[in-house]
Amino acid sequence: MEWRVPLADVAFGSEEEEAVLSVMRSGWLTMGRVTAEFESAFAEFLSVPHAKAVSSCTAALHLACLALELGPGDEVIVPSLTFVATANAVRYTGATPVFADITGFGNFNLSPDSIREAITDKTKAIIVMHYAGYSCDMPAIMQMAAEHDLFVIEDAAHAVGGCLQGNMLGTWGDFGCYSFFSNKNLVTGEGGMLVTSDDELAEKVHRLRSHGMTSLTWDRHRGHAWSYDVVDLGYNYRLDELRSAIGLVQLQKLYEVNQKRRKLVELYRVQLAEKAPDLILPFQDHPGVSGAHLMPVLLPQGADRQSVMEKMKFDGVQTSIHYPPIHQFSSFQDLVCPVPLSITEEVSARELTLPLFPHMREEQVELVVSALAEAVGVKI
Ligand SMILES: *Cc1c(COP(=O)(O)O)cnc(C)c1O
């Protein structure tokens, strides 16, 4: 259907088209010079020594878990209020995801107290996810990780361009994982990036990304290598030149795109406070600079979310839910959940995600707010 206000929308310009055409005309489509350029630009943007382009954020998360040698018998603390890939990455390695609860109705990020409660002798790592682009409490989490000798992986799929205390989100932990999926802030279609400051981990990821081989087709094409050895059980998680070319252009536009998103979020907050005061708006006055990926609200207790979404759909407004909690999925029923997840459960039952995309117009924000206020039964 034609939405009057879709949940998300991409806007490519002639720059992205030109970049793709130029790769096609070059005759070299698989990982090579353009991808290397995208990686350096991304690393420079984050002030981090290593960035490895990969086929998705899911691949980045998997490679991070592999490089940290997580496996059967290991426990990894993860949020349940996230996309399923955060927890699946752990399961791919045979390690066990252990869910911790979020902080509260005003902050949907992992609670440091709940993380502490979930730590056992088997805990090896924590994967945090910066919900909607708002920073987790990284100072507290990094300190706890240091005390218990745990690795930290940041699922920064929502958080590209966000920062806290001068450090970019995704560069606090051992690994940062980014997504360039079509509805994210930086779009290549499918695609992702894995960043780290550790030379050895970067080298490991580099090999695992491409079949565990010691040289690439690109190296051989350039005459830098004639053969190769296979030293690890690797994968094909490479990004191609077409997507990297789009990514390079999108990276140049990211600051402006994120600024527009943040302005729209401010406008939403002002309008919602006025027209729908019964709603809870999470991450009010949150520290740091947000990636402003999503616009989540918490509906009043007892509101019928399904009917709110249907009424808004009738007005042409697309909404969504972030997220159905992972621990309630069928595929996760064999997992034991030792820590209470009551805030996660309540938030995921009441959360509603409103449309947000950089070229959204002010009238569209107003339309969403009116439709929502009416749908939850506020007289305007
Ligand atoms: C989108 C997303 C992913 C997965 O990203 P892909 O690039 O599609 O694999 C992982 N985690 C979160 C929180 C996401 O939003």
mmCIF file of C-alpha atoms and ligand atoms in Angstrom:
data_model
loop_
_atom_site.group_PDB
_atom_site.id
_atom_site.type_symbol
_atom_site.label_atom_id
_atom_site.label_comp_id
_atom_site.label_asym_id
_atom_site.label_seq_id
_atom_site.Cartn_x
_atom_site.Cartn_y
_atom_site.Cartn_z
ATOM 1 C CA MET A 1 0.000 0.000 0.000
ATOM 2 C CA GLU A 2 0.986 3.661 -0.417
ATOM 3 C CA TRP A 3 1.712 5.051 3.024
ATOM 4 C CA ARG A 4 1.265 8.779 3.645
ATOM 5 C CA VAL A 5 4.090 8.350 6.130
ATOM 6 C CA PRO A 6 6.165 5.164 5.803
ATOM 7 C CA LEU A 7 8.149 3.878 8.785
ATOM 8 C CA ALA A 8 11.464 4.388 6.988
ATOM 9 C CA ASP A 9 12.539 5.504 3.538
ATOM 10 C CA VAL A 10 15.805 5.723 1.614
ATOM 11 C CA ALA A 11 16.789 8.697 -0.514
ATOM 12 C CA PHE A 12 19.675 8.100 -2.909
ATOM 13 C CA GLY A 13 20.926 10.883 -5.136
ATOM 14 C CA SER A 14 22.819 10.942 -8.414
ATOM 15 C CA GLU A 15 26.051 10.551 -6.374
ATOM 16 C CA GLU A 16 25.177 6.976 -5.376
ATOM 17 C CA GLU A 17 24.075 6.189 -8.957
ATOM 18 C CA GLU A 18 27.333 7.536 -10.386
ATOM 19 C CA ALA A 19 29.368 5.590 -7.825
ATOM 20 C CA VAL A 20 27.663 2.294 -8.732
ATOM 21 C CA LEU A 21 27.998 2.943 -12.473
ATOM 22 C CA SER A 22 31.656 3.690 -12.122
ATOM 23 C CA VAL A 23 32.233 0.348 -10.368
ATOM 24 C CA MET A 24 30.286 -1.492 -13.063
ATOM 25 C CA ARG A 25 32.341 0.181 -15.791
ATOM 26 C CA SER A 26 35.592 -0.634 -13.986
ATOM 27 C CA GLY A 27 34.954 -4.340 -14.518
ATOM 28 C CA TRP A 28 35.922 -5.315 -10.932
ATOM 29 C CA LEU A 29 32.895 -6.045 -8.765
ATOM 30 C CA THR A 30 34.114 -8.159 -5.847
ATOM 31 C CA MET A 31 35.998 -6.892 -2.793
ATOM 32 C CA GLY A 32 38.893 -4.694 -3.915
ATOM 33 C CA ARG A 33 40.035 -1.076 -4.093
ATOM 34 C CA VAL A 34 36.670 0.612 -3.445
ATOM 35 C CA THR A 35 35.964 -1.585 -0.414
ATOM 36 C CA ALA A 36 39.434 -0.825 0.966
ATOM 37 C CA GLU A 37 38.666 2.871 0.508
ATOM 38 C CA PHE A 38 35.306 2.495 2.284
ATOM 39 C CA GLU A 39 37.043 0.710 5.161
ATOM 40 C CA SER A 40 39.691 3.415 5.583
ATOM 41 C CA ALA A 41 37.113 6.196 5.424
ATOM 42 C CA PHE A 42 34.929 4.426 7.990
ATOM 43 C CA ALA A 43 37.893 3.775 10.298
ATOM 44 C CA GLU A 44 38.960 7.405 10.040
ATOM 45 C CA PHE A 45 35.406 8.594 10.734
ATOM 46 C CA LEU A 46 35.365 6.583 13.982
ATOM 47 C CA SER A 47 39.039 7.201 14.841
ATOM 48 C CA VAL A 48 39.589 3.471 15.111
ATOM 49 C CA PRO A 49 42.557 1.607 13.559
ATOM 50 C CA HIS A 50 40.665 -1.258 11.896
ATOM 51 C CA ALA A 51 37.388 -1.435 9.981
ATOM 52 C CA LYS A 52 36.444 -4.571 8.036
ATOM 53 C CA ALA A 53 33.571 -4.410 5.563
ATOM 54 C CA VAL A 54 31.248 -7.415 5.729
ATOM 55 C CA SER A 55 28.060 -8.636 4.086
ATOM 56 C CA SER A 56 25.814 -7.721 7.060
ATOM 57 C CA CYS A 57 25.812 -6.732 10.717
ATOM 58 C CA THR A 58 24.814 -10.323 11.477
ATOM 59 C CA ALA A 59 28.054 -11.452 9.805
ATOM 60 C CA ALA A 60 29.963 -8.816 11.820
ATOM 61 C CA LEU A 61 28.466 -10.091 15.085
ATOM 62 C CA HIS A 62 29.250 -13.690 14.139
ATOM 63 C CA LEU A 63 32.861 -12.841 13.204
ATOM 64 C CA ALA A 64 33.294 -10.918 16.478
ATOM 65 C CA CYS A 65 32.136 -13.968 18.460
ATOM 66 C CA LEU A 66 34.412 -16.260 16.413
ATOM 67 C CA ALA A 67 37.440 -14.001 16.768
ATOM 68 C CA LEU A 68 36.939 -13.951 20.561
ATOM 69 C CA GLU A 69 36.846 -17.774 20.389
ATOM 70 C CA LEU A 70 33.472 -18.100 22.056
ATOM 71 C CA GLY A 71 32.129 -21.624 21.948
ATOM 72 C CA PRO A 72 30.238 -24.397 23.723
ATOM 73 C CA GLY A 73 30.216 -23.951 27.512
ATOM 74 C CA ASP A 74 30.658 -20.167 27.281
ATOM 75 C CA GLU A 75 27.936 -17.748 28.298
ATOM 76 C CA VAL A 76 27.394 -14.374 26.654
ATOM 77 C CA ILE A 77 25.128 -11.762 28.218
ATOM 78 C CA VAL A 78 22.798 -10.138 25.679
ATOM 79 C CA PRO A 79 19.638 -8.024 25.718
ATOM 80 C CA SER A 80 16.342 -9.675 24.824
ATOM 81 C CA LEU A 81 14.916 -6.366 23.586
ATOM 82 C CA THR A 82 16.903 -6.350 20.340
ATOM 83 C CA PHE A 83 16.874 -7.857 16.873
ATOM 84 C CA VAL A 84 17.269 -11.634 16.957
ATOM 85 C CA ALA A 85 20.661 -11.468 15.205
ATOM 86 C CA THR A 86 22.284 -10.153 18.415
ATOM 87 C CA ALA A 87 21.558 -13.459 20.167
ATOM 88 C CA ASN A 88 21.847 -15.707 17.104
ATOM 89 C CA ALA A 89 25.469 -14.642 16.594
ATOM 90 C CA VAL A 90 26.236 -16.218 19.978
ATOM 91 C CA ARG A 91 24.315 -19.391 19.145
ATOM 92 C CA TYR A 92 26.180 -19.865 15.818
ATOM 93 C CA THR A 93 29.348 -20.486 17.839
ATOM 94 C CA GLY A 94 27.722 -22.992 20.215
ATOM 95 C CA ALA A 95 27.965 -20.534 23.133
ATOM 96 C CA THR A 96 24.868 -19.749 25.206
ATOM 97 C CA PRO A 97 23.137 -16.361 25.187
ATOM 98 C CA VAL A 98 22.034 -15.279 28.670
ATOM 99 C CA PHE A 99 19.460 -12.493 28.630
ATOM 100 C CA ALA A 100 19.665 -9.497 30.946
ATOM 101 C CA ASP A 101 16.915 -6.942 31.515
ATOM 102 C CA ILE A 102 16.749 -3.352 30.316
ATOM 103 C CA THR A 103 17.064 -0.310 32.578
ATOM 104 C CA GLY A 104 13.519 1.035 32.738
ATOM 105 C CA PHE A 105 10.637 2.710 30.920
ATOM 106 C CA GLY A 106 12.821 5.723 30.216
ATOM 107 C CA ASN A 107 15.847 3.747 29.034
ATOM 108 C CA PHE A 108 15.504 0.594 26.897
ATOM 109 C CA ASN A 109 19.227 -0.266 27.071
ATOM 110 C CA LEU A 110 20.736 -3.111 29.111
ATOM 111 C CA SER A 111 20.777 -2.402 32.843
ATOM 112 C CA PRO A 112 24.276 -2.673 34.363
ATOM 113 C CA ASP A 113 22.663 -4.118 37.541
ATOM 114 C CA SER A 114 20.894 -6.811 35.549
ATOM 115 C CA ILE A 115 24.121 -7.618 33.680
ATOM 116 C CA ARG A 116 25.889 -8.040 37.028
ATOM 117 C CA GLU A 117 23.138 -10.407 38.164
ATOM 118 C CA ALA A 118 23.620 -12.524 35.015
ATOM 119 C CA ILE A 119 27.392 -12.981 35.389
ATOM 120 C CA THR A 120 28.563 -16.515 36.280
ATOM 121 C CA ASP A 121 31.893 -18.362 36.126
ATOM 122 C CA LYS A 122 31.066 -19.248 32.523
ATOM 123 C CA THR A 123 30.438 -15.690 31.335
ATOM 124 C CA LYS A 124 32.951 -14.691 28.645
ATOM 125 C CA ALA A 125 31.412 -11.636 26.990
ATOM 126 C CA ILE A 126 28.659 -9.034 26.963
ATOM 127 C CA ILE A 127 26.952 -7.871 23.786
ATOM 128 C CA VAL A 128 25.318 -4.485 24.247
ATOM 129 C CA MET A 129 22.923 -2.887 21.763
ATOM 130 C CA HIS A 130 22.506 0.891 21.645
ATOM 131 C CA TYR A 131 18.727 0.982 21.314
ATOM 132 C CA ALA A 132 17.470 3.509 18.733
ATOM 133 C CA GLY A 133 21.019 4.915 18.669
ATOM 134 C CA TYR A 134 21.113 6.010 22.336
ATOM 135 C CA SER A 135 24.245 4.979 24.178
ATOM 136 C CA CYS A 136 24.280 2.179 26.733
ATOM 137 C CA ASP A 137 25.975 3.050 30.029
ATOM 138 C CA MET A 138 29.385 2.225 28.551
ATOM 139 C CA PRO A 139 31.530 3.575 31.420
ATOM 140 C CA ALA A 140 29.732 1.270 33.902
ATOM 141 C CA ILE A 141 29.661 -1.689 31.498
ATOM 142 C CA MET A 142 33.339 -1.389 30.535
ATOM 143 C CA GLN A 143 34.315 -1.194 34.192
ATOM 144 C CA MET A 144 32.272 -4.287 35.039
ATOM 145 C CA ALA A 145 33.786 -6.103 32.056
ATOM 146 C CA ALA A 146 37.287 -5.216 33.264
ATOM 147 C CA GLU A 147 36.501 -6.426 36.807
ATOM 148 C CA HIS A 148 35.212 -9.782 35.549
ATOM 149 C CA ASP A 149 37.615 -10.153 32.611
ATOM 150 C CA LEU A 150 34.845 -10.129 29.996
ATOM 151 C CA PHE A 151 34.915 -9.113 26.337
ATOM 152 C CA VAL A 152 32.475 -6.454 25.150
ATOM 153 C CA ILE A 153 30.877 -6.449 21.693
ATOM 154 C CA GLU A 154 28.732 -3.481 20.675
ATOM 155 C CA ASP A 155 25.813 -4.123 18.356
ATOM 156 C CA ALA A 156 25.875 -0.601 16.924
ATOM 157 C CA ALA A 157 23.348 -1.319 14.158
ATOM 158 C CA HIS A 158 21.275 1.691 15.326
ATOM 159 C CA ALA A 159 24.142 3.852 16.447
ATOM 160 C CA VAL A 160 26.402 4.790 13.532
ATOM 161 C CA GLY A 161 27.568 8.364 14.141
ATOM 162 C CA GLY A 162 26.436 8.407 17.782
ATOM 163 C CA CYS A 163 28.900 9.093 20.567
ATOM 164 C CA LEU A 164 29.317 9.276 24.333
ATOM 165 C CA GLN A 165 31.947 11.294 26.200
ATOM 166 C CA GLY A 166 33.771 11.940 22.940
ATOM 167 C CA ASN A 167 34.014 8.257 21.988
ATOM 168 C CA MET A 168 32.013 7.028 19.013
ATOM 169 C CA LEU A 169 29.490 4.280 19.757
ATOM 170 C CA GLY A 170 30.933 0.993 18.529
ATOM 171 C CA THR A 171 34.480 1.925 19.590
ATOM 172 C CA TRP A 172 34.099 1.390 23.353
ATOM 173 C CA GLY A 173 34.220 -2.394 23.352
ATOM 174 C CA ASP A 174 36.512 -5.008 21.790
ATOM 175 C CA PHE A 175 34.363 -4.973 18.661
ATOM 176 C CA GLY A 176 31.733 -2.666 17.168
ATOM 177 C CA CYS A 177 29.258 -4.057 14.622
ATOM 178 C CA TYR A 178 27.329 -1.853 12.180
ATOM 179 C CA SER A 179 24.509 -2.550 9.729
ATOM 180 C CA PHE A 180 23.961 -0.923 6.352
ATOM 181 C CA PHE A 181 20.605 -2.644 5.761
ATOM 182 C CA SER A 182 18.059 -0.579 3.819
ATOM 183 C CA ASN A 183 16.264 0.921 6.821
ATOM 184 C CA LYS A 184 19.395 1.914 8.760
ATOM 185 C CA ASN A 185 21.065 5.366 8.918
ATOM 186 C CA LEU A 186 23.804 4.489 6.400
ATOM 187 C CA VAL A 187 22.451 2.312 3.597
ATOM 188 C CA THR A 188 24.121 -0.005 1.090
ATOM 189 C CA GLY A 189 21.228 -2.497 0.697
ATOM 190 C CA GLU A 190 22.750 -5.401 2.580
ATOM 191 C CA GLY A 191 26.074 -4.713 4.257
ATOM 192 C CA GLY A 192 27.906 -4.118 7.489
ATOM 193 C CA MET A 193 31.182 -3.177 9.157
ATOM 194 C CA LEU A 194 33.194 -4.611 12.021
ATOM 195 C CA VAL A 195 35.621 -2.320 13.848
ATOM 196 C CA THR A 196 38.291 -3.007 16.450
ATOM 197 C CA SER A 197 41.396 -1.399 17.907
ATOM 198 C CA ASP A 198 43.154 -4.748 18.363
ATOM 199 C CA ASP A 199 45.606 -5.623 15.558
ATOM 200 C CA GLU A 200 45.483 -9.363 16.195
ATOM 201 C CA LEU A 201 41.676 -9.516 16.325
ATOM 202 C CA ALA A 202 41.516 -7.481 13.115
ATOM 203 C CA GLU A 203 43.840 -9.928 11.385
ATOM 204 C CA LYS A 204 41.712 -12.860 12.546
ATOM 205 C CA VAL A 205 38.515 -11.222 11.286
ATOM 206 C CA HIS A 206 40.218 -10.463 7.985
ATOM 207 C CA ARG A 207 40.939 -14.165 7.433
ATOM 208 C CA LEU A 208 37.614 -15.490 8.760
ATOM 209 C CA ARG A 209 35.707 -13.106 6.479
ATOM 210 C CA SER A 210 37.148 -14.797 3.419
ATOM 211 C CA HIS A 211 37.259 -18.599 3.895
ATOM 212 C CA GLY A 212 40.196 -18.520 6.314
ATOM 213 C CA MET A 213 42.462 -17.941 3.305
ATOM 214 C CA THR A 214 45.815 -16.173 3.557
ATOM 215 C CA SER A 215 45.334 -14.197 0.298
ATOM 216 C CA LEU A 216 42.390 -12.743 -1.644
ATOM 217 C CA THR A 217 41.455 -12.949 -5.340
ATOM 218 C CA TRP A 218 42.168 -9.208 -5.332
ATOM 219 C CA ASP A 219 45.731 -9.765 -4.044
ATOM 220 C CA ARG A 220 46.339 -12.350 -6.759
ATOM 221 C CA HIS A 221 44.797 -10.091 -9.425
ATOM 222 C CA ARG A 222 47.268 -7.397 -8.471
ATOM 223 C CA GLY A 223 50.101 -9.912 -8.651
ATOM 224 C CA HIS A 224 50.705 -9.715 -4.900
ATOM 225 C CA ALA A 225 50.189 -13.436 -4.365
ATOM 226 C CA TRP A 226 50.142 -16.630 -6.446
ATOM 227 C CA SER A 227 48.638 -19.114 -4.046
ATOM 228 C CA TYR A 228 47.203 -19.344 -0.587
ATOM 229 C CA ASP A 229 46.869 -21.494 2.474
ATOM 230 C CA VAL A 230 43.642 -22.048 4.455
ATOM 231 C CA VAL A 231 44.432 -21.645 8.126
ATOM 232 C CA ASP A 232 40.963 -21.299 9.714
ATOM 233 C CA LEU A 233 37.396 -22.474 9.159
ATOM 234 C CA GLY A 234 36.313 -19.248 7.479
ATOM 235 C CA TYR A 235 33.228 -17.944 5.723
ATOM 236 C CA ASN A 236 32.302 -15.791 2.758
ATOM 237 C CA TYR A 237 31.184 -12.636 4.561
ATOM 238 C CA ARG A 238 32.695 -10.169 2.082
ATOM 239 C CA LEU A 239 31.108 -6.928 0.906
ATOM 240 C CA ASP A 240 31.275 -6.160 -2.835
ATOM 241 C CA GLU A 241 32.501 -3.055 -4.638
ATOM 242 C CA LEU A 242 29.022 -1.914 -5.707
ATOM 243 C CA ARG A 243 27.832 -1.722 -2.124
ATOM 244 C CA SER A 244 31.093 -0.226 -0.888
ATOM 245 C CA ALA A 245 30.753 2.521 -3.509
ATOM 246 C CA ILE A 246 27.278 3.347 -2.201
ATOM 247 C CA GLY A 247 28.629 3.199 1.348
ATOM 248 C CA LEU A 248 31.388 5.716 0.615
ATOM 249 C CA VAL A 249 28.841 8.237 -0.647
ATOM 250 C CA GLN A 250 26.446 7.507 2.216
ATOM 251 C CA LEU A 251 29.249 7.985 4.755
ATOM 252 C CA GLN A 252 29.841 11.492 3.400
ATOM 253 C CA LYS A 253 26.157 12.247 3.912
ATOM 254 C CA LEU A 254 25.896 10.619 7.337
ATOM 255 C CA TYR A 255 26.487 13.665 9.520
ATOM 256 C CA GLU A 256 23.780 15.649 7.751
ATOM 257 C CA VAL A 257 21.397 12.691 7.692
ATOM 258 C CA ASN A 258 21.842 12.121 11.441
ATOM 259 C CA GLN A 259 21.394 15.838 12.184
ATOM 260 C CA LYS A 260 18.089 15.770 10.300
ATOM 261 C CA ARG A 261 17.012 12.680 12.220
ATOM 262 C CA ARG A 262 17.905 14.297 15.550
ATOM 263 C CA LYS A 263 15.948 17.471 14.657
ATOM 264 C CA LEU A 264 12.903 15.377 13.750
ATOM 265 C CA VAL A 265 13.163 13.523 17.060
ATOM 266 C CA GLU A 266 13.188 16.882 18.890
ATOM 267 C CA LEU A 267 10.139 18.012 16.966
ATOM 268 C CA TYR A 268 8.393 14.729 17.808
ATOM 269 C CA ARG A 269 9.213 15.158 21.509
ATOM 270 C CA VAL A 270 7.779 18.673 21.665
ATOM 271 C CA GLN A 271 4.640 17.734 19.764
ATOM 272 C CA LEU A 272 4.026 14.489 21.631
ATOM 273 C CA ALA A 273 4.475 16.153 25.035
ATOM 274 C CA GLU A 274 1.795 18.620 24.007
ATOM 275 C CA LYS A 275 -0.687 16.414 22.165
ATOM 276 C CA ALA A 276 -0.233 12.997 23.740
ATOM 277 C CA PRO A 277 0.991 13.611 27.311
ATOM 278 C CA ASP A 278 -0.053 10.097 28.412
ATOM 279 C CA LEU A 279 2.771 8.541 26.436
ATOM 280 C CA ILE A 280 6.186 7.835 27.896
ATOM 281 C CA LEU A 281 9.023 9.084 25.689
ATOM 282 C CA PRO A 282 12.161 7.081 26.494
ATOM 283 C CA PHE A 283 15.684 8.532 26.381
ATOM 284 C CA GLN A 284 14.595 12.042 27.367
ATOM 285 C CA ASP A 285 17.775 14.071 28.057
ATOM 286 C CA HIS A 286 19.903 10.974 27.441
ATOM 287 C CA PRO A 287 23.672 11.590 27.683
ATOM 288 C CA GLY A 288 25.785 11.662 24.519
ATOM 289 C CA VAL A 289 24.855 12.190 20.887
ATOM 290 C CA SER A 290 22.302 9.740 19.548
ATOM 291 C CA GLY A 291 22.316 7.989 16.196
ATOM 292 C CA ALA A 292 18.563 8.779 16.212
ATOM 293 C CA HIS A 293 17.728 5.623 14.304
ATOM 294 C CA LEU A 294 14.231 5.009 15.713
ATOM 295 C CA MET A 295 11.448 7.043 17.328
ATOM 296 C CA PRO A 296 10.070 4.750 20.058
ATOM 297 C CA VAL A 297 7.219 5.638 22.408
ATOM 298 C CA LEU A 298 5.628 3.697 25.252
ATOM 299 C CA LEU A 299 1.832 3.527 25.071
ATOM 300 C CA PRO A 300 -0.214 4.049 28.240
ATOM 301 C CA GLN A 301 -0.716 0.918 30.342
ATOM 302 C CA GLY A 302 -3.722 -1.042 29.093
ATOM 303 C CA ALA A 303 -3.764 0.615 25.641
ATOM 304 C CA ASP A 304 -4.618 -1.796 22.824
ATOM 305 C CA ARG A 305 -1.498 -1.512 20.673
ATOM 306 C CA GLN A 306 -2.863 -3.583 17.814
ATOM 307 C CA SER A 307 -5.857 -1.299 17.464
ATOM 308 C CA VAL A 308 -3.664 1.841 17.749
ATOM 309 C CA MET A 309 -1.515 0.485 14.904
ATOM 310 C CA GLU A 310 -4.592 -0.321 12.821
ATOM 311 C CA LYS A 311 -6.103 3.118 13.360
ATOM 312 C CA MET A 312 -2.826 4.761 12.380
ATOM 313 C CA LYS A 313 -2.616 2.527 9.324
ATOM 314 C CA PHE A 314 -6.089 3.753 8.355
ATOM 315 C CA ASP A 315 -4.619 7.292 8.464
ATOM 316 C CA GLY A 316 -1.771 6.155 6.197
ATOM 317 C CA VAL A 317 0.841 6.023 8.950
ATOM 318 C CA GLN A 318 3.083 2.973 9.156
ATOM 319 C CA THR A 319 4.272 1.948 12.625
ATOM 320 C CA SER A 320 6.275 -0.953 13.999
ATOM 321 C CA ILE A 321 7.360 -2.710 17.190
ATOM 322 C CA HIS A 322 10.968 -2.873 18.454
ATOM 323 C CA TYR A 323 11.066 -5.607 19.525
ATOM 324 C CA PRO A 324 9.184 -8.795 20.256
ATOM 325 C CA PRO A 325 11.510 -10.063 23.018
ATOM 326 C CA ILE A 326 13.913 -12.743 21.820
ATOM 327 C CA HIS A 327 13.450 -14.992 24.866
ATOM 328 C CA GLN A 328 9.793 -15.495 23.888
ATOM 329 C CA PHE A 329 10.547 -16.771 20.355
ATOM 330 C CA SER A 330 9.866 -20.468 19.673
ATOM 331 C CA SER A 331 13.457 -21.080 18.624
ATOM 332 C CA PHE A 332 14.670 -19.897 22.059
ATOM 333 C CA GLN A 333 12.394 -21.971 24.273
ATOM 334 C CA ASP A 334 15.157 -24.390 25.288
ATOM 335 C CA LEU A 335 17.176 -21.549 26.812
ATOM 336 C CA VAL A 336 17.117 -20.982 30.539
ATOM 337 C CA CYS A 337 16.551 -17.359 31.585
ATOM 338 C CA PRO A 338 18.113 -17.016 35.060
ATOM 339 C CA VAL A 339 17.529 -13.258 35.371
ATOM 340 C CA PRO A 340 14.039 -11.661 35.539
ATOM 341 C CA LEU A 341 13.117 -9.883 32.294
ATOM 342 C CA SER A 342 10.021 -8.087 33.557
ATOM 343 C CA ILE A 343 10.882 -4.607 32.237
ATOM 344 C CA THR A 344 11.784 -6.058 28.836
ATOM 345 C CA GLU A 345 8.437 -7.866 28.742
ATOM 346 C CA GLU A 346 6.392 -4.834 29.718
ATOM 347 C CA VAL A 347 8.231 -2.473 27.364
ATOM 348 C CA SER A 348 7.990 -4.839 24.427
ATOM 349 C CA ALA A 349 4.243 -5.179 25.047
ATOM 350 C CA ARG A 350 3.699 -1.392 25.104
ATOM 351 C CA GLU A 351 6.349 -0.041 22.727
ATOM 352 C CA LEU A 352 5.364 1.551 19.427
ATOM 353 C CA THR A 353 7.855 2.808 16.832
ATOM 354 C CA LEU A 354 6.873 5.900 14.849
ATOM 355 C CA PRO A 355 8.102 6.797 11.341
ATOM 356 C CA LEU A 356 11.530 8.431 11.143
ATOM 357 C CA PHE A 357 13.662 9.095 8.074
ATOM 358 C CA PRO A 358 15.914 12.031 7.194
ATOM 359 C CA HIS A 359 13.774 13.618 4.486
ATOM 360 C CA MET A 360 10.592 13.344 6.564
ATOM 361 C CA ARG A 361 8.698 16.654 6.447
ATOM 362 C CA GLU A 362 7.456 18.570 9.490
ATOM 363 C CA GLU A 363 3.845 18.143 8.323
ATOM 364 C CA GLN A 364 4.426 14.391 8.311
ATOM 365 C CA VAL A 365 5.567 14.510 11.945
ATOM 366 C CA GLU A 366 2.445 16.514 12.782
ATOM 367 C CA LEU A 367 0.290 14.005 10.943
ATOM 368 C CA VAL A 368 1.832 11.069 12.832
ATOM 369 C CA VAL A 369 1.367 12.813 16.179
ATOM 370 C CA SER A 370 -2.294 13.687 15.478
ATOM 371 C CA ALA A 371 -3.017 10.173 14.242
ATOM 372 C CA LEU A 372 -1.370 8.703 17.337
ATOM 373 C CA ALA A 373 -3.088 11.079 19.773
ATOM 374 C CA GLU A 374 -6.439 10.232 18.221
ATOM 375 C CA ALA A 375 -5.717 6.512 18.170
ATOM 376 C CA VAL A 376 -4.864 6.410 21.885
ATOM 377 C CA GLY A 377 -8.045 8.345 22.620
ATOM 378 C CA VAL A 378 -6.709 11.799 23.463
ATOM 379 C CA LYS A 379 -9.147 14.595 22.609
ATOM 380 C CA ILE A 380 -7.508 17.220 20.413
HETATM 381 C C1 LIG B 1 19.448 -4.490 11.679
HETATM 382 C C2 LIG B 1 19.999 -5.046 12.918
HETATM 383 C C3 LIG B 1 20.863 -6.143 12.929
HETATM 384 C C4 LIG B 1 21.155 -6.961 11.723
HETATM 385 O O1 LIG B 1 21.732 -6.252 10.703
HETATM 386 P P1 LIG B 1 21.912 -6.952 9.264
HETATM 387 O O2 LIG B 1 22.861 -6.013 8.581
HETATM 388 O O3 LIG B 1 20.561 -6.965 8.632
HETATM 389 O O4 LIG B 1 22.455 -8.295 9.469
HETATM 390 C C5 LIG B 1 21.411 -6.551 14.134
HETATM 391 N N1 LIG B 1 21.120 -5.929 15.273
HETATM 392 C C6 LIG B 1 20.260 -4.875 15.311
HETATM 393 C C7 LIG B 1 19.986 -4.228 16.619
HETATM 394 C C8 LIG B 1 19.667 -4.413 14.141
HETATM 395 O O5 LIG B 1 18.810 -3.398 14.195
#
